[in-house]
Amino acid sequence: MTFKQPDLPFAENALEPHVSARTLQFHYGKHHAGYIKKLNGGIEDTKYSDMSLEEIVLASAKSNDDIGIFRNAAQAWNHSFYWHCMKPDGGGAASGDIAGKIDEAFGSYDKFRKEFADAAKGEFGSGWAWLSKDKSGALKITSADEADNPATDGHIPLLTCDVWEHAYYLDYQNRRPDYIDAFLDNLVNWDFVNTMLGTSEFKLPFDH
Ligand code: MN3
C-alpha cells in the first residue's frame, strides 16, 4: 500500500491570522508530506506494506528495530488528525456532547483549558498535547514526546495540538504559549472532537 497525503480540510490561508498560509505551506506541504514519503519508502517489501496506517502505528510502536517506521507512521497520522482538529472561527468553550464530558472530567471548560494549555506549554522539546478517552471512556489530557500517540496505550485520540517548533515558529518564534492560546481560543474544531468522541476504534474518520 502507498499512502497518499489527505487534503487539508480548509484553504491554506483559512486559519490566518492564527496560523499563517506560510506556516501551512511548510508544515503541511513539506513536513507532513515528508513523513508520508519516508513512510512509503520505509514499509516497501516489509510486513507493514499491506497494513492500514493505524495498524502500522500500533504494530511498530513497541519495536526498537522499527522505530523509524513508527516515527514516520505516527507523524503521518498525527498530522492528518491535527489538521481536522482546527477550523476557521473555532475554539472557545466546547460544544456538543464533549462539553458535558469535559465538565464531568475536569470540572469546567476553564479547568480543562488550563490543564490542556499547561500540558502543551510544558512539553519539553518537540511533541504533542492530547485529549483522549481511555478504555473506560474517561477523558485524559497527556503530552507526548516526538511522534507518540495515546493510541499506543489503548486510548482513542480526540484532540491534539502540535507543539513541535515547525508548527508555530514562523508565526510566533519562541512564543509557544501564544500559539497554544490561539489554538484553544480560535481554532479548535469541536465538531470534529465530537465525531471522534463517538468512535470506538483508533481510526481517522476520512480517507487517508
Ligand atoms: Mn508538525
mmCIF file of C-alpha atoms and ligand atoms in Angstrom:
data_model
loop_
_atom_site.group_PDB
_atom_site.id
_atom_site.type_symbol
_atom_site.label_atom_id
_atom_site.label_comp_id
_atom_site.label_asym_id
_atom_site.label_seq_id
_atom_site.Cartn_x
_atom_site.Cartn_y
_atom_site.Cartn_z
ATOM 1 C CA MET A 1 0.000 0.000 0.000
ATOM 2 C CA THR A 2 1.168 3.506 -0.774
ATOM 3 C CA PHE A 3 -0.181 6.247 1.451
ATOM 4 C CA LYS A 4 -1.373 9.495 -0.062
ATOM 5 C CA GLN A 5 -1.438 12.724 1.934
ATOM 6 C CA PRO A 6 -5.070 13.683 2.674
ATOM 7 C CA ASP A 7 -6.145 17.163 1.532
ATOM 8 C CA LEU A 8 -6.217 19.945 4.092
ATOM 9 C CA PRO A 9 -9.829 20.390 5.289
ATOM 10 C CA PHE A 10 -9.579 24.175 4.683
ATOM 11 C CA ALA A 11 -7.803 26.636 2.378
ATOM 12 C CA GLU A 12 -4.153 27.296 3.151
ATOM 13 C CA ASN A 13 -4.904 30.835 4.365
ATOM 14 C CA ALA A 14 -8.126 29.940 6.208
ATOM 15 C CA LEU A 15 -6.611 29.906 9.695
ATOM 16 C CA GLU A 16 -4.992 33.340 9.448
ATOM 17 C CA PRO A 17 -4.006 35.290 11.454
ATOM 18 C CA HIS A 18 -3.586 32.466 13.999
ATOM 19 C CA VAL A 19 -1.726 30.046 11.719
ATOM 20 C CA SER A 20 -0.421 31.591 8.506
ATOM 21 C CA ALA A 21 -0.536 30.222 4.969
ATOM 22 C CA ARG A 22 3.266 30.282 5.061
ATOM 23 C CA THR A 23 3.326 28.002 8.122
ATOM 24 C CA LEU A 24 0.934 25.583 6.393
ATOM 25 C CA GLN A 25 2.998 25.668 3.189
ATOM 26 C CA PHE A 26 5.922 24.283 5.195
ATOM 27 C CA HIS A 27 4.079 22.301 7.856
ATOM 28 C CA TYR A 28 1.585 20.557 5.552
ATOM 29 C CA GLY A 29 3.492 20.890 2.293
ATOM 30 C CA LYS A 30 6.964 19.869 3.495
ATOM 31 C CA HIS A 31 6.945 18.323 6.979
ATOM 32 C CA HIS A 32 3.736 16.257 6.788
ATOM 33 C CA ALA A 33 4.344 15.350 3.144
ATOM 34 C CA GLY A 34 7.873 14.284 4.089
ATOM 35 C CA TYR A 35 6.721 11.885 6.817
ATOM 36 C CA ILE A 36 4.345 10.183 4.367
ATOM 37 C CA LYS A 37 7.019 9.926 1.690
ATOM 38 C CA LYS A 38 9.506 8.401 4.151
ATOM 39 C CA LEU A 39 6.839 6.026 5.465
ATOM 40 C CA ASN A 40 6.067 4.791 1.944
ATOM 41 C CA GLY A 41 9.770 4.185 1.331
ATOM 42 C CA GLY A 42 10.270 2.510 4.719
ATOM 43 C CA ILE A 43 7.447 -0.031 4.518
ATOM 44 C CA GLU A 44 8.128 -1.226 0.984
ATOM 45 C CA ASP A 45 8.663 -5.026 0.974
ATOM 46 C CA THR A 46 8.183 -5.298 4.744
ATOM 47 C CA LYS A 47 5.466 -6.875 6.908
ATOM 48 C CA TYR A 48 3.937 -3.399 7.143
ATOM 49 C CA SER A 49 3.316 -2.978 3.417
ATOM 50 C CA ASP A 50 -0.288 -4.288 3.488
ATOM 51 C CA MET A 51 -1.345 -2.706 6.774
ATOM 52 C CA SER A 52 -3.544 0.346 7.341
ATOM 53 C CA LEU A 53 -1.830 3.417 8.786
ATOM 54 C CA GLU A 54 -3.362 2.717 12.201
ATOM 55 C CA GLU A 55 -2.186 -0.905 12.101
ATOM 56 C CA ILE A 56 1.349 0.246 11.305
ATOM 57 C CA VAL A 57 1.352 2.755 14.183
ATOM 58 C CA LEU A 58 0.216 0.119 16.679
ATOM 59 C CA ALA A 59 2.383 -2.707 15.328
ATOM 60 C CA SER A 60 5.614 -0.695 15.169
ATOM 61 C CA ALA A 61 5.141 1.221 18.430
ATOM 62 C CA LYS A 62 6.838 -1.223 20.743
ATOM 63 C CA SER A 63 9.571 -2.344 18.361
ATOM 64 C CA ASN A 64 13.040 -0.799 18.750
ATOM 65 C CA ASP A 65 14.005 -2.187 15.351
ATOM 66 C CA ASP A 66 11.178 -0.347 13.631
ATOM 67 C CA ILE A 67 11.416 2.987 15.441
ATOM 68 C CA GLY A 68 11.912 4.791 12.111
ATOM 69 C CA ILE A 69 8.726 3.289 10.694
ATOM 70 C CA PHE A 70 6.837 4.120 13.886
ATOM 71 C CA ARG A 71 8.009 7.741 13.848
ATOM 72 C CA ASN A 72 7.001 8.342 10.241
ATOM 73 C CA ALA A 73 3.702 6.427 10.532
ATOM 74 C CA ALA A 74 2.718 8.194 13.751
ATOM 75 C CA GLN A 75 3.721 11.604 12.399
ATOM 76 C CA ALA A 76 1.724 10.891 9.221
ATOM 77 C CA TRP A 77 -1.330 10.010 11.345
ATOM 78 C CA ASN A 78 -0.872 12.753 13.941
ATOM 79 C CA HIS A 79 -0.716 15.499 11.319
ATOM 80 C CA SER A 80 -3.702 14.219 9.296
ATOM 81 C CA PHE A 81 -5.595 14.233 12.605
ATOM 82 C CA TYR A 82 -4.270 17.629 13.722
ATOM 83 C CA TRP A 83 -5.492 19.471 10.585
ATOM 84 C CA HIS A 84 -9.040 18.303 11.320
ATOM 85 C CA CYS A 85 -8.719 19.431 14.942
ATOM 86 C CA MET A 86 -8.706 23.017 13.640
ATOM 87 C CA LYS A 87 -11.156 25.177 11.680
ATOM 88 C CA PRO A 88 -11.586 28.890 10.962
ATOM 89 C CA ASP A 89 -13.545 30.634 13.744
ATOM 90 C CA GLY A 90 -13.225 27.621 16.018
ATOM 91 C CA GLY A 91 -12.048 27.379 19.598
ATOM 92 C CA GLY A 92 -13.511 28.687 22.822
ATOM 93 C CA ALA A 93 -15.841 26.715 25.062
ATOM 94 C CA ALA A 94 -16.637 23.180 23.923
ATOM 95 C CA SER A 95 -19.985 22.381 22.297
ATOM 96 C CA GLY A 96 -21.975 19.203 21.718
ATOM 97 C CA ASP A 97 -21.553 16.003 23.730
ATOM 98 C CA ILE A 98 -17.898 16.714 24.515
ATOM 99 C CA ALA A 99 -18.908 19.808 26.537
ATOM 100 C CA GLY A 100 -20.676 17.710 29.183
ATOM 101 C CA LYS A 101 -17.875 15.124 29.186
ATOM 102 C CA ILE A 102 -15.326 17.884 29.800
ATOM 103 C CA ASP A 103 -17.352 19.305 32.701
ATOM 104 C CA GLU A 104 -17.638 15.808 34.174
ATOM 105 C CA ALA A 105 -13.921 15.033 33.818
ATOM 106 C CA PHE A 106 -12.299 18.372 34.616
ATOM 107 C CA GLY A 107 -14.974 20.360 36.491
ATOM 108 C CA SER A 108 -15.430 23.058 33.854
ATOM 109 C CA TYR A 109 -14.241 24.152 30.411
ATOM 110 C CA ASP A 110 -11.902 26.693 32.054
ATOM 111 C CA LYS A 111 -10.252 23.979 34.134
ATOM 112 C CA PHE A 112 -9.903 21.777 31.047
ATOM 113 C CA ARG A 113 -8.459 24.711 29.107
ATOM 114 C CA LYS A 114 -5.844 25.377 31.771
ATOM 115 C CA GLU A 115 -4.833 21.711 32.054
ATOM 116 C CA PHE A 116 -4.580 21.247 28.280
ATOM 117 C CA ALA A 117 -2.641 24.519 27.850
ATOM 118 C CA ASP A 118 -0.281 23.565 30.689
ATOM 119 C CA ALA A 119 0.371 20.161 29.075
ATOM 120 C CA ALA A 120 1.095 21.804 25.703
ATOM 121 C CA LYS A 121 3.223 24.604 27.164
ATOM 122 C CA GLY A 122 5.103 22.209 29.441
ATOM 123 C CA GLU A 123 6.033 19.607 26.840
ATOM 124 C CA PHE A 124 9.840 19.728 26.797
ATOM 125 C CA GLY A 125 11.128 19.906 23.237
ATOM 126 C CA SER A 126 9.136 18.514 20.324
ATOM 127 C CA GLY A 127 5.855 16.747 20.887
ATOM 128 C CA TRP A 128 2.091 16.852 21.108
ATOM 129 C CA ALA A 129 -0.614 17.634 23.660
ATOM 130 C CA TRP A 130 -3.564 15.240 23.551
ATOM 131 C CA LEU A 131 -7.096 14.887 24.808
ATOM 132 C CA SER A 132 -8.111 11.251 24.565
ATOM 133 C CA LYS A 133 -10.554 8.775 26.045
ATOM 134 C CA ASP A 134 -9.314 5.635 27.724
ATOM 135 C CA LYS A 135 -10.864 2.155 27.523
ATOM 136 C CA SER A 136 -13.448 3.048 30.169
ATOM 137 C CA GLY A 137 -14.421 6.200 28.243
ATOM 138 C CA ALA A 138 -12.753 8.557 30.764
ATOM 139 C CA LEU A 139 -11.136 11.687 29.303
ATOM 140 C CA LYS A 140 -7.391 12.201 29.781
ATOM 141 C CA ILE A 141 -5.001 15.031 28.952
ATOM 142 C CA THR A 142 -1.450 13.955 28.211
ATOM 143 C CA SER A 143 1.606 15.302 26.485
ATOM 144 C CA ALA A 144 3.884 13.089 24.462
ATOM 145 C CA ASP A 145 7.412 13.387 23.096
ATOM 146 C CA GLU A 146 8.232 13.379 19.408
ATOM 147 C CA ALA A 147 5.746 11.220 17.441
ATOM 148 C CA ASP A 148 3.994 9.438 20.320
ATOM 149 C CA ASN A 149 0.242 8.931 20.155
ATOM 150 C CA PRO A 150 -2.060 7.857 23.038
ATOM 151 C CA ALA A 151 -3.476 5.068 20.852
ATOM 152 C CA THR A 152 -0.362 3.052 21.678
ATOM 153 C CA ASP A 153 -1.710 2.990 25.273
ATOM 154 C CA GLY A 154 -5.141 1.865 24.067
ATOM 155 C CA HIS A 155 -6.731 5.332 24.089
ATOM 156 C CA ILE A 156 -8.839 6.963 21.350
ATOM 157 C CA PRO A 157 -7.390 10.393 20.446
ATOM 158 C CA LEU A 158 -9.995 13.177 20.497
ATOM 159 C CA LEU A 159 -7.952 16.375 20.064
ATOM 160 C CA THR A 160 -4.314 17.246 19.561
ATOM 161 C CA CYS A 161 -2.098 20.314 19.412
ATOM 162 C CA ASP A 162 1.242 20.015 17.623
ATOM 163 C CA VAL A 163 3.904 21.747 19.703
ATOM 164 C CA TRP A 164 6.902 20.973 17.508
ATOM 165 C CA GLU A 165 8.580 24.296 16.697
ATOM 166 C CA HIS A 166 7.725 23.840 12.997
ATOM 167 C CA ALA A 167 4.036 24.250 13.959
ATOM 168 C CA TYR A 168 4.459 27.822 15.201
ATOM 169 C CA TYR A 169 7.949 29.231 14.747
ATOM 170 C CA LEU A 170 7.280 31.246 11.567
ATOM 171 C CA ASP A 171 4.276 32.932 13.206
ATOM 172 C CA TYR A 172 5.234 33.091 16.876
ATOM 173 C CA GLN A 173 9.010 32.418 17.037
ATOM 174 C CA ASN A 174 9.739 31.328 20.628
ATOM 175 C CA ARG A 175 6.290 32.352 21.926
ATOM 176 C CA ARG A 176 4.816 28.849 22.120
ATOM 177 C CA PRO A 177 2.254 29.905 24.784
ATOM 178 C CA ASP A 178 0.761 32.477 22.371
ATOM 179 C CA TYR A 179 0.307 29.789 19.700
ATOM 180 C CA ILE A 180 -1.357 27.466 22.217
ATOM 181 C CA ASP A 181 -3.706 30.231 23.368
ATOM 182 C CA ALA A 182 -4.614 30.989 19.729
ATOM 183 C CA PHE A 183 -5.199 27.267 19.083
ATOM 184 C CA LEU A 184 -7.540 26.899 22.069
ATOM 185 C CA ASP A 185 -9.385 30.205 21.730
ATOM 186 C CA ASN A 186 -9.697 30.478 17.921
ATOM 187 C CA LEU A 187 -9.074 27.175 16.142
ATOM 188 C CA VAL A 188 -10.320 24.038 17.935
ATOM 189 C CA ASN A 189 -12.884 22.192 15.806
ATOM 190 C CA TRP A 190 -15.280 20.854 18.454
ATOM 191 C CA ASP A 191 -17.457 19.243 15.754
ATOM 192 C CA PHE A 192 -14.521 17.010 14.870
ATOM 193 C CA VAL A 193 -13.793 16.281 18.544
ATOM 194 C CA ASN A 194 -17.436 15.176 18.872
ATOM 195 C CA THR A 195 -17.042 12.906 15.836
ATOM 196 C CA MET A 196 -14.036 11.267 17.489
ATOM 197 C CA LEU A 197 -15.891 11.018 20.823
ATOM 198 C CA GLY A 198 -18.498 8.905 19.025
ATOM 199 C CA THR A 199 -15.968 6.425 17.663
ATOM 200 C CA SER A 200 -14.787 3.303 19.430
ATOM 201 C CA GLU A 201 -11.719 2.465 17.379
ATOM 202 C CA PHE A 202 -8.426 4.140 16.576
ATOM 203 C CA LYS A 203 -9.128 5.246 13.022
ATOM 204 C CA LEU A 204 -9.249 8.542 11.159
ATOM 205 C CA PRO A 205 -12.857 9.188 10.055
ATOM 206 C CA PHE A 206 -11.848 10.132 6.470
ATOM 207 C CA ASP A 207 -9.830 8.643 3.609
ATOM 208 C CA HIS A 208 -6.152 8.531 4.422
HETATM 209 MN MN MN3 B 1 4.115 19.042 12.947
#
